[in-house]
């Protein structure tokens, strides 16, 4: 099934700096991307996500490891010999060429006949709904239009893989939402493989089939948006993706399917993830994570995990209402839909064993 | 807003219509008579002498007295018919032309080296290249003279060209480095990414981007060479360049012919300098 | 009750450009801010929000109208004569002064005695939890630390009003959330009046007592976050703040408390806002707005407004799950909490008369 | 990752350990021998003459022949004891000192006017100020001479100073405008906001920000004045500046004394120029 891995990084390391003070931009990164997948690299700046993208694009040489494209080792191949195109963060449109000349450039390099080029360019302009902009220069276009031209140029000769380096970051918030949907639709129509770099978790979650969360040059977790949000591999992923409440305690009891966390004066039952990488042991310290929207306020039915506290503060942001609740175990946040009726005062919190997860097995770090 | 707010009275209302055409000054604007006075002083001092020179060249008398009684082009015709002057103009054009080509090519190479490669001593390299333009011309002139005579080189227009190239390189380097510094590396990467090989990347993307700076650099180098006096004096043999010829004749007194040829040099230099500034400014805007 | 208006803008206009081509940065803006209030100016770039702030701060002169501070007309007063301080977007810390010198600067200008200055500065450093940074230069501080120094400097001599010009925009997403909470706490502790400029609606909603939504130099609506989100004054505010679904129709029936909107093949009952500025008339075209989280999917009880459709697409972003539903009246978006179980297919939508609102009374614009 | 992926073989694994100390070159790096060769050529041409001059000044014979047989400071002592040389050095320092102060002050005023006020013809004003440094010295020299003699001004060190100020202003303007262009307007507004009146804003905020540029500008103006020859020749009376004195003596031949004094001028200029560049670079980094 080797063919299934369209892009495959095999323990790739990229080092900057000197031998005495090496700075690892990537540390033994292993990744595979399937054909037709929308794959995101999610991380903050300095996490190595852009370096990973540049390495696939052919702009960097790794110190160790191999890069495979369609089963072929391309580690040493320069960018112009790789069947992979990039949409740069700045779009990188050629300022002295018109939109048509920009879009035709890859075809011109491939030495296609003039007439075929003209036809393909016209088709592409139509497809990206910019047929009237052909004679403009990049400087005469809006941000959203430039983005479309950059996409059109990168896609016109159908690369195996399209790499996108934070392509929405230069756009206004409202346009970004719109372009995001277009991007997803484009990927589904063309059925091409997209590798997408972003620091915006909401963007990554909304767009991707799978996400690789990166931190300090390492891949922390690879999975679908749901897997990453609901079953973060460790404390870092739990904190980085979404908001979360954490409770510290010690493992008091273990069964095949559940664990019991003992805190001061309370104990909580947790559903164990069958594939969790965390080796739980009775007696060790552990951190429990509960997402704010999983906590139920004054639940109707008796839930296995319960905690009472004081609702002290409400933050209203339209779609959502965030309640701050002071409990004996610390401050917890609860999120509800915006029009929920809540009042400050005494509240009862409850949640189910599979609404929470152990994300760290030693609180003594 | 609470209901009890007093309604704004009619008198307030009538006092605040927008005065038509009034565009407010920013708070920090001071009275500008100080600025105007000072500008007059500086420009008077700077440009009055030049005005006098130009008037002299058009005055129909050998003695300049205001107001000018009559205008004439005679001095320009006299200057044109003067064979040594014509020869020196031709020499100047030859020297400046060759020096410009060499300085621009070497400047382009140096600019690329500085821009592209991170090598040890990169910034020292850059300063070392810039120093000639800032060092006293008389010292570098003396040094080159000593060097050439030590090597047994005969002085000629060739040695003048070499000298001008040394000064031309840093002058050409300025606009080239500025423009290359603005060049977004991602444009180059995008070209590679779309399938262009290194030579194509240079021709299709890099050169179009810096073309205006290359022209500006060449114009500047030409102007510098055309106007240079100090180093030229040390390095030239029997052949004179135009500024040298003017210089030689000035030893006695300023004649209207000299004023005419100086006016031509002035006009040419001004046009070339303004042209190069306009070209640089157009693209970096 | 004139004293209640700490800041009062009376029909202020600010014009740039020439007489032939005037550009209105502010057009007859009237605003009042109460003492102790956290007041936000919300708008996109070019809406006039920053000009309004600069006018209150004393950096701009209006072409028409008056600015009152504590009942006094300060329209012509320069910045250094106004008891109002600004936290700039760039923080504007003096680079050649240390943190202590920066913070002490307003006291030095007020010619306070040296010993009093030293004491107040030390207190302030402690209050802002930066006691160890006193000898550093601004360039040696992180973004969050610079922000605290800028706040400390602006607050040390207790101005009547603190103006904040997008103070969080230079910070990382995670720190921004943290600083936002600190800012709100600071305002509540000090009980000072904050006027806050932002383009981020979530920020404005989470922080403010009241918000003024600005657009093209005009104030479109002033109100609490709940008022603005739930009862937008017009179509612009409805679109600008939060996400919304819109249905076009004609007013078929009117009573004192409700209106009926007739669309192709369906009619909907709307609760009328008593203070709505929109003059509804029978027969006119109208636009109905429903927030995505107010739409109920397959409701248990029979709701007055119903619509059936096809759930075609689900976007998962952790806390929220957004469903795209194709109906005979167009595409609607429904938002639920992230862990809601939804499947594509036939769905029934329902909502109550007070979950929707008429936002525009003529669809023929 | 699917379960059926073949495990990477051991041979692959052994071939990819990080070689210790290997830091990769960026893709675009070419062999640097071309660069090195070219650098040698340019620098050889540029700096060998200067090296010859310096060697000459330390050589214990009147004739320079390599290798040098002995070193001596005699030529420096001879130069120092030469009264006309000493006088001309003193003249140069006077002229450069006064011209520097005037050029820096006027340059500062001009820089503020350009930076702060939006007045009609602002960019023309800026170009007009810059032109003198780019116009041929011989033309401006001639023009000033014609002007002064027309006005009946006696030529003296005073006229030289005036000429140097005209060239010094644009030179000083460069670093000042660059630095003022970097000045964030919000710093000024913050100072006003916190209660500072206009004069305090300048002293507390603006001047500390541009101080380094003022020093750099003054150093540059000083160097220019100290080294200037062309305009000085036209404008001076009986008093000679140091470059003029060297010039006059060179008419015959290069003596080791001249080499010694030229070396001193060279060293001073280099130090001043490097100092001004360092000061500008330090703050704008």
XYZ file of N, CA and C in Angstrom, chain A residues 178-343:
498
model
N -15.174 33.820 4.114
C -15.723 33.526 2.806
C -14.729 32.699 1.987
N -13.463 33.173 1.963
C -12.427 32.501 1.178
C -12.171 31.105 1.731
N -12.300 30.961 3.047
C -12.101 29.664 3.669
C -13.061 28.631 3.069
N -14.315 29.053 2.918
C -15.311 28.131 2.355
C -15.019 27.822 0.890
N -14.583 28.856 0.141
C -14.228 28.641 -1.260
C -13.077 27.657 -1.395
N -12.116 27.781 -0.489
C -10.918 26.949 -0.518
C -11.297 25.487 -0.311
N -12.171 25.258 0.652
C -12.607 23.906 0.942
C -13.372 23.331 -0.256
N -14.222 24.169 -0.845
C -15.000 23.719 -1.999
C -14.066 23.398 -3.163
N -13.072 24.249 -3.375
C -12.099 24.053 -4.455
C -11.377 22.729 -4.300
N -10.973 22.435 -3.065
C -10.253 21.188 -2.829
C -11.145 19.986 -3.097
N -12.423 20.104 -2.729
C -13.317 18.975 -2.934
C -13.668 18.784 -4.407
N -13.810 19.907 -5.139
C -14.076 19.816 -6.579
C -12.901 19.203 -7.319
N -11.696 19.756 -7.074
C -10.538 19.319 -7.846
C -9.999 17.980 -7.362
N -10.341 17.614 -6.145
C -9.844 16.388 -5.526
C -8.310 16.342 -5.468
N -7.681 17.513 -5.401
C -6.227 17.571 -5.257
C -5.857 17.446 -3.783
N -4.571 17.197 -3.541
C -4.084 17.096 -2.174
C -3.585 18.464 -1.724
N -4.122 18.950 -0.618
C -3.713 20.254 -0.075
C -2.943 20.024 1.222
N -1.798 20.658 1.339
C -1.124 20.705 2.644
C -1.114 22.164 3.076
N -1.698 22.411 4.230
C -2.078 23.753 4.640
C -1.390 24.092 5.956
N -0.646 25.203 5.963
C 0.021 25.623 7.194
C -0.779 26.750 7.825
N -1.047 26.651 9.119
C -1.768 27.729 9.796
C -1.467 27.726 11.290
N -1.639 28.895 11.908
C -1.531 28.966 13.365
C -2.925 29.088 13.975
N -3.939 29.123 13.094
C -5.300 29.389 13.543
C -6.040 28.054 13.675
N -6.277 27.626 14.894
C -6.857 26.300 15.115
C -8.268 26.182 14.553
N -9.018 27.302 14.592
C -10.373 27.256 14.081
C -10.351 26.988 12.578
N -9.415 27.664 11.881
C -9.238 27.481 10.450
C -8.867 26.027 10.148
N -7.912 25.502 10.895
C -7.447 24.129 10.664
C -8.592 23.146 10.880
N -9.354 23.341 11.951
C -10.447 22.421 12.274
C -11.537 22.481 11.209
N -11.882 23.701 10.770
C -12.985 23.847 9.821
C -12.631 23.271 8.455
N -11.341 23.316 8.075
C -10.958 22.940 6.724
C -10.492 21.493 6.560
N -9.844 20.933 7.582
C -8.983 19.777 7.348
C -9.674 18.432 7.470
N -9.170 17.479 6.684
C -9.472 16.084 6.938
C -8.654 15.602 8.131
N -7.352 15.914 8.090
C -6.499 15.583 9.233
C -5.601 16.766 9.563
N -5.188 16.820 10.803
C -4.339 17.910 11.298
C -3.125 17.300 11.979
N -1.938 17.874 11.723
C -0.763 17.537 12.517
C -0.460 18.734 13.406
N -0.502 18.537 14.730
C -0.188 19.618 15.661
C 1.319 19.605 15.904
N 1.988 20.712 15.614
C 3.444 20.777 15.783
C 3.814 21.718 16.921
N 4.952 21.402 17.560
C 5.457 22.233 18.645
C 6.953 21.996 18.759
N 7.711 23.059 18.792
C 9.167 22.955 18.917
C 9.784 21.971 17.932
N 9.315 21.978 16.706
C 9.917 21.130 15.684
C 9.464 19.683 15.720
N 8.542 19.352 16.620
C 8.079 17.973 16.705
C 6.585 17.880 16.399
N 6.173 16.745 15.868
C 4.752 16.495 15.664
C 4.195 15.919 16.954
N 3.240 16.625 17.547
C 2.694 16.189 18.829
C 1.530 15.226 18.643
N 0.749 15.427 17.594
C -0.391 14.559 17.347
C -0.844 14.717 15.903
N -1.260 13.601 15.299
C -1.874 13.652 13.978
C -3.245 13.015 14.106
N -4.268 13.701 13.580
C -5.598 13.099 13.671
C -6.641 13.991 13.038
N -7.882 13.511 13.023
C -8.979 14.322 12.517
C -9.257 15.436 13.530
N -9.941 16.500 13.099
C -10.277 17.574 14.038
C -10.955 17.051 15.307
N -11.874 16.112 15.151
C -12.567 15.573 16.321
C -11.613 14.838 17.255
N -10.736 14.028 16.682
C -9.774 13.293 17.517
C -8.905 14.249 18.323
N -8.429 15.294 17.629
C -7.498 16.212 18.284
C -8.192 17.026 19.362
N -9.428 17.446 19.102
C -10.140 18.257 20.085
C -10.622 17.419 21.258
N -11.166 16.250 20.956
C -11.772 15.446 22.020
C -10.797 14.527 22.728
N -9.757 14.093 22.012
C -8.802 13.182 22.626
C -7.385 13.659 22.395
N -7.037 14.805 22.936
C -5.674 15.319 22.748
C -4.654 14.320 23.301
N -3.535 14.188 22.586
C -2.532 13.194 22.963
C -1.831 13.554 24.259
N -1.697 14.833 24.537
C -1.014 15.221 25.773
C -1.480 16.600 26.239
N -0.888 17.059 27.325
C -1.275 18.330 27.912
C -1.094 19.482 26.945
N 0.032 19.441 26.172
C 0.272 20.539 25.237
C -0.863 20.678 24.234
N -1.233 19.586 23.596
C -2.295 19.633 22.588
C -3.610 20.084 23.231
N -3.873 19.578 24.447
C -5.107 19.951 25.145
C -5.167 21.451 25.386
N -4.021 22.051 25.721
C -4.002 23.493 25.991
C -4.003 24.298 24.712
N -3.299 23.779 23.674
C -3.131 24.547 22.446
C -4.410 24.585 21.629
N -5.109 23.461 21.552
C -6.315 23.387 20.720
C -7.548 23.589 21.606
N -8.250 24.657 21.385
C -9.466 24.917 22.150
C -9.184 25.365 23.571
N -10.267 25.601 24.304
C -10.150 25.963 25.713
C -10.385 24.713 26.544
N -9.837 24.660 27.743
C -9.987 23.460 28.555
C -9.897 23.797 30.034
N -10.595 22.985 30.842
C -10.450 23.030 32.295
C -9.565 21.877 32.723
N -8.695 22.108 33.696
C -7.824 21.039 34.170
C -8.026 20.822 35.672
N -8.073 19.563 36.073
C -8.159 19.222 37.493
C -6.981 18.319 37.836
N -6.282 18.618 38.925
C -5.128 17.822 39.338
C -5.575 16.788 40.376
N -4.989 15.592 40.305
C -5.310 14.585 41.304
C -4.358 13.410 41.203
N -4.756 12.297 41.820
C -3.950 11.073 41.754
C -4.846 9.922 41.331
N -4.279 8.969 40.603
C -5.060 7.823 40.153
C -5.344 6.925 41.373
N -6.644 6.783 41.715
C -7.012 5.991 42.894
C -7.405 4.582 42.504
N -7.899 4.430 41.304
C -8.402 3.122 40.903
C -8.345 3.012 39.385
N -8.122 1.803 38.883
C -8.029 1.582 37.452
C -8.813 0.340 37.062
N -9.609 0.434 35.991
C -10.178 -0.772 35.406
C -9.831 -0.750 33.925
N -10.285 -1.725 33.162
C -9.959 -1.742 31.743
C -10.549 -0.542 31.015
N -11.729 -0.119 31.436
C -12.410 0.938 30.690
C -12.437 2.276 31.422
N -12.229 2.279 32.714
C -12.305 3.540 33.453
C -11.121 3.706 34.394
N -10.942 4.963 34.796
C -9.962 5.285 35.829
C -10.642 6.204 36.817
N -10.173 6.217 38.051
C -10.739 7.109 39.049
C -9.654 8.054 39.533
N -9.972 9.345 39.464
C -9.022 10.366 39.881
C -9.459 10.905 41.232
N -8.536 10.875 42.198
C -8.846 11.340 43.540
C -8.255 12.731 43.731
N -9.120 13.710 44.068
C -8.607 15.046 44.400
C -8.995 15.330 45.835
N -8.695 16.564 46.310
C -9.087 16.888 47.679
C -10.598 16.778 47.828
N -11.065 15.822 48.529
C -12.482 15.730 48.866
C -13.409 15.288 47.765
N -12.875 14.935 46.608
C -13.771 14.498 45.540
C -13.049 13.473 44.678
N -13.836 12.610 44.034
C -13.197 11.704 43.080
C -14.039 11.664 41.815
N -13.343 11.470 40.708
C -13.994 11.562 39.402
C -13.689 10.322 38.582
N -14.685 9.866 37.837
C -14.514 8.707 36.982
C -14.249 9.175 35.542
N -13.259 8.549 34.938
C -12.857 8.925 33.585
C -12.960 7.704 32.695
N -13.466 7.911 31.503
C -13.465 6.856 30.509
C -12.060 6.778 29.924
N -11.442 5.578 29.913
C -10.073 5.469 29.375
C -10.112 5.349 27.864
N -9.266 6.094 27.179
C -9.149 5.961 25.734
C -8.386 4.686 25.430
N -8.942 3.792 24.601
C -8.240 2.539 24.331
C -6.844 2.775 23.729
N -6.717 3.792 22.848
C -5.433 4.000 22.175
C -4.594 5.099 22.817
N -4.919 5.501 24.053
C -4.197 6.595 24.681
C -2.744 6.209 24.912
N -1.855 7.136 24.626
C -0.424 6.855 24.748
C 0.042 6.950 26.194
N -0.853 7.414 27.062
C -0.424 7.680 28.437
C -0.509 6.411 29.289
N 0.590 5.937 29.845
C 0.602 4.699 30.626
C 0.140 4.960 32.061
N -1.145 4.817 32.304
C -1.679 5.108 33.635
C -1.251 4.051 34.640
N -0.928 4.512 35.821
C -0.592 3.587 36.909
C -1.264 4.062 38.174
N -1.698 3.132 38.958
C -2.343 3.478 40.221
C -1.355 4.251 41.093
N -1.813 5.354 41.679
C -0.961 6.098 42.588
C -0.261 7.296 41.966
N -0.091 7.297 40.633
C 0.607 8.442 40.031
C -0.299 9.660 39.983
N 0.359 10.835 39.978
C -0.386 12.081 39.786
C -0.892 12.144 38.361
N -2.013 12.835 38.187
C -2.559 12.926 36.839
C -3.355 14.215 36.696
N -3.511 14.670 35.445
C -4.294 15.864 35.146
C -5.498 15.456 34.305
N -6.656 15.911 34.750
C -7.897 15.608 34.057
C -8.305 16.832 33.252
N -8.711 16.615 31.988
C -9.169 17.726 31.161
C -10.653 17.603 30.858
N -11.400 18.706 31.006
C -12.810 18.751 30.604
C -12.996 20.011 29.760
N -13.546 19.846 28.571
C -13.826 21.003 27.718
C -14.977 21.803 28.335
N -14.944 23.147 28.252
C -15.945 23.985 28.933
C -17.386 23.693 28.506
N -17.584 23.265 27.246
C -18.961 23.033 26.806
C -19.456 21.659 27.233
N -18.577 20.814 27.784
C -18.994 19.497 28.238
C -19.506 19.511 29.676
N -19.231 20.573 30.396
C -19.714 20.673 31.776
C -21.186 21.066 31.745
N -22.025 20.300 32.472
C -23.448 20.627 32.523
C -23.750 21.391 33.802
N -24.547 22.468 33.668
C -24.894 23.300 34.814
C -26.223 22.827 35.382
N -26.246 22.554 36.699
C -27.456 22.064 37.370
C -28.130 20.975 36.549
N -27.441 19.850 36.310
C -27.986 18.822 35.411
C -29.263 18.197 35.978
N -30.174 17.816 35.070
C -31.445 17.215 35.482
C -31.207 15.854 36.107
N -30.386 15.058 35.455
C -30.157 13.698 35.937
C -28.892 13.660 36.779
N -28.775 12.618 37.591
C -27.588 12.470 38.439
C -26.438 11.981 37.571
N -25.387 12.781 37.435
C -24.236 12.398 36.635
C -23.152 11.838 37.547
N -22.301 10.932 37.021
C -21.284 10.298 37.879
C -20.315 11.304 38.485
N -19.947 12.345 37.734
C -18.999 13.315 38.259
C -19.735 14.592 38.630
N -19.537 15.027 39.848
C -20.244 16.214 40.321
C -19.310 17.123 41.108
N -19.645 18.423 41.080
C -18.837 19.417 41.769
C -19.759 20.612 41.963
N -19.700 21.236 43.164
C -20.532 22.429 43.303
C -19.648 23.655 43.426
N -20.173 24.793 43.053
C -19.376 26.017 43.060
C -20.241 27.243 42.961
N -19.578 28.344 42.776
C -20.214 29.649 42.780
C -20.009 30.284 41.408
N -21.087 30.591 40.695
C -20.965 31.280 39.412
C -20.697 32.754 39.711
N -19.503 33.232 39.354
C -19.125 34.599 39.746
C -19.189 35.590 38.607
N -19.014 35.102 37.389
C -18.882 36.064 36.303
C -19.413 35.468 35.017
N -20.070 36.291 34.197
C -20.579 35.838 32.906
C -19.991 36.697 31.803
N -19.417 36.066 30.792
C -18.924 36.810 29.635
C -19.783 36.445 28.443
N -20.399 37.486 27.836
C -21.325 37.253 26.747
C -20.648 37.610 25.439
N -20.525 36.651 24.532
C -19.955 37.011 23.234
C -20.876 36.565 22.108
N -22.184 36.755 22.294
C -23.119 36.497 21.215
C -23.486 35.039 21.105
N -22.764 34.313 20.244
C -23.081 32.899 20.065
C -22.878 32.110 21.347
N -21.915 32.542 22.152
C -21.567 31.777 23.337
C -21.650 32.634 24.590
N -21.912 31.963 25.705
C -21.926 32.613 27.006
C -20.948 31.833 27.870
N -19.950 32.526 28.420
C -18.941 31.826 29.204
C -19.134 32.175 30.671
N -19.317 31.126 31.513
C -19.499 31.333 32.935
C -18.215 30.969 33.666
N -17.837 31.818 34.619
C -16.681 31.531 35.454
C -17.200 30.989 36.771
N -16.731 29.802 37.162
C -17.261 29.163 38.365
C -16.140 28.850 39.332
N -16.229 29.411 40.534
C -15.226 29.151 41.564
C -15.629 27.889 42.313
N -14.741 26.871 42.287
C -15.020 25.637 43.005
C -13.894 25.408 44.002
N -14.094 24.475 44.957
C -12.999 24.160 45.893
C -11.740 23.688 45.168
N -11.880 23.193 43.937
C -10.725 22.683 43.191
C -10.153 23.720 42.228
N -10.656 24.932 42.271
C -10.123 25.971 41.389
C -11.208 26.578 40.516
N -10.803 27.490 39.655
C -11.745 28.171 38.773
C -11.992 27.328 37.533
N -13.261 27.095 37.224
C -13.604 26.363 36.004
C -14.420 27.264 35.094
N -14.291 27.001 33.801
C -15.064 27.756 32.829
C -16.098 26.846 32.188
N -17.314 27.361 32.044
C -18.379 26.602 31.411
C -18.911 27.433 30.247
N -19.035 26.793 29.091
C -19.555 27.513 27.923
C -20.924 26.983 27.559
N -21.851 27.885 27.291
C -23.188 27.525 26.839
C -23.504 28.368 25.608
N -24.542 28.009 24.868
C -24.970 28.859 23.768
C -25.430 30.204 24.335
N -25.246 31.268 23.539
C -25.372 32.640 24.024
C -26.670 33.003 24.699
N -27.797 32.417 24.244
C -29.079 32.859 24.789
C -29.512 32.048 26.008
N -28.623 31.189 26.517
C -28.944 30.435 27.726
C -29.141 31.410 28.892
N -30.143 31.134 29.728
C -30.396 32.006 30.873
C -29.567 31.531 32.057
N -28.611 32.326 32.475
C -27.782 31.976 33.624
C -27.751 33.155 34.587
N -27.650 32.851 35.874
C -27.561 33.893 36.894
C -26.382 33.587 37.801
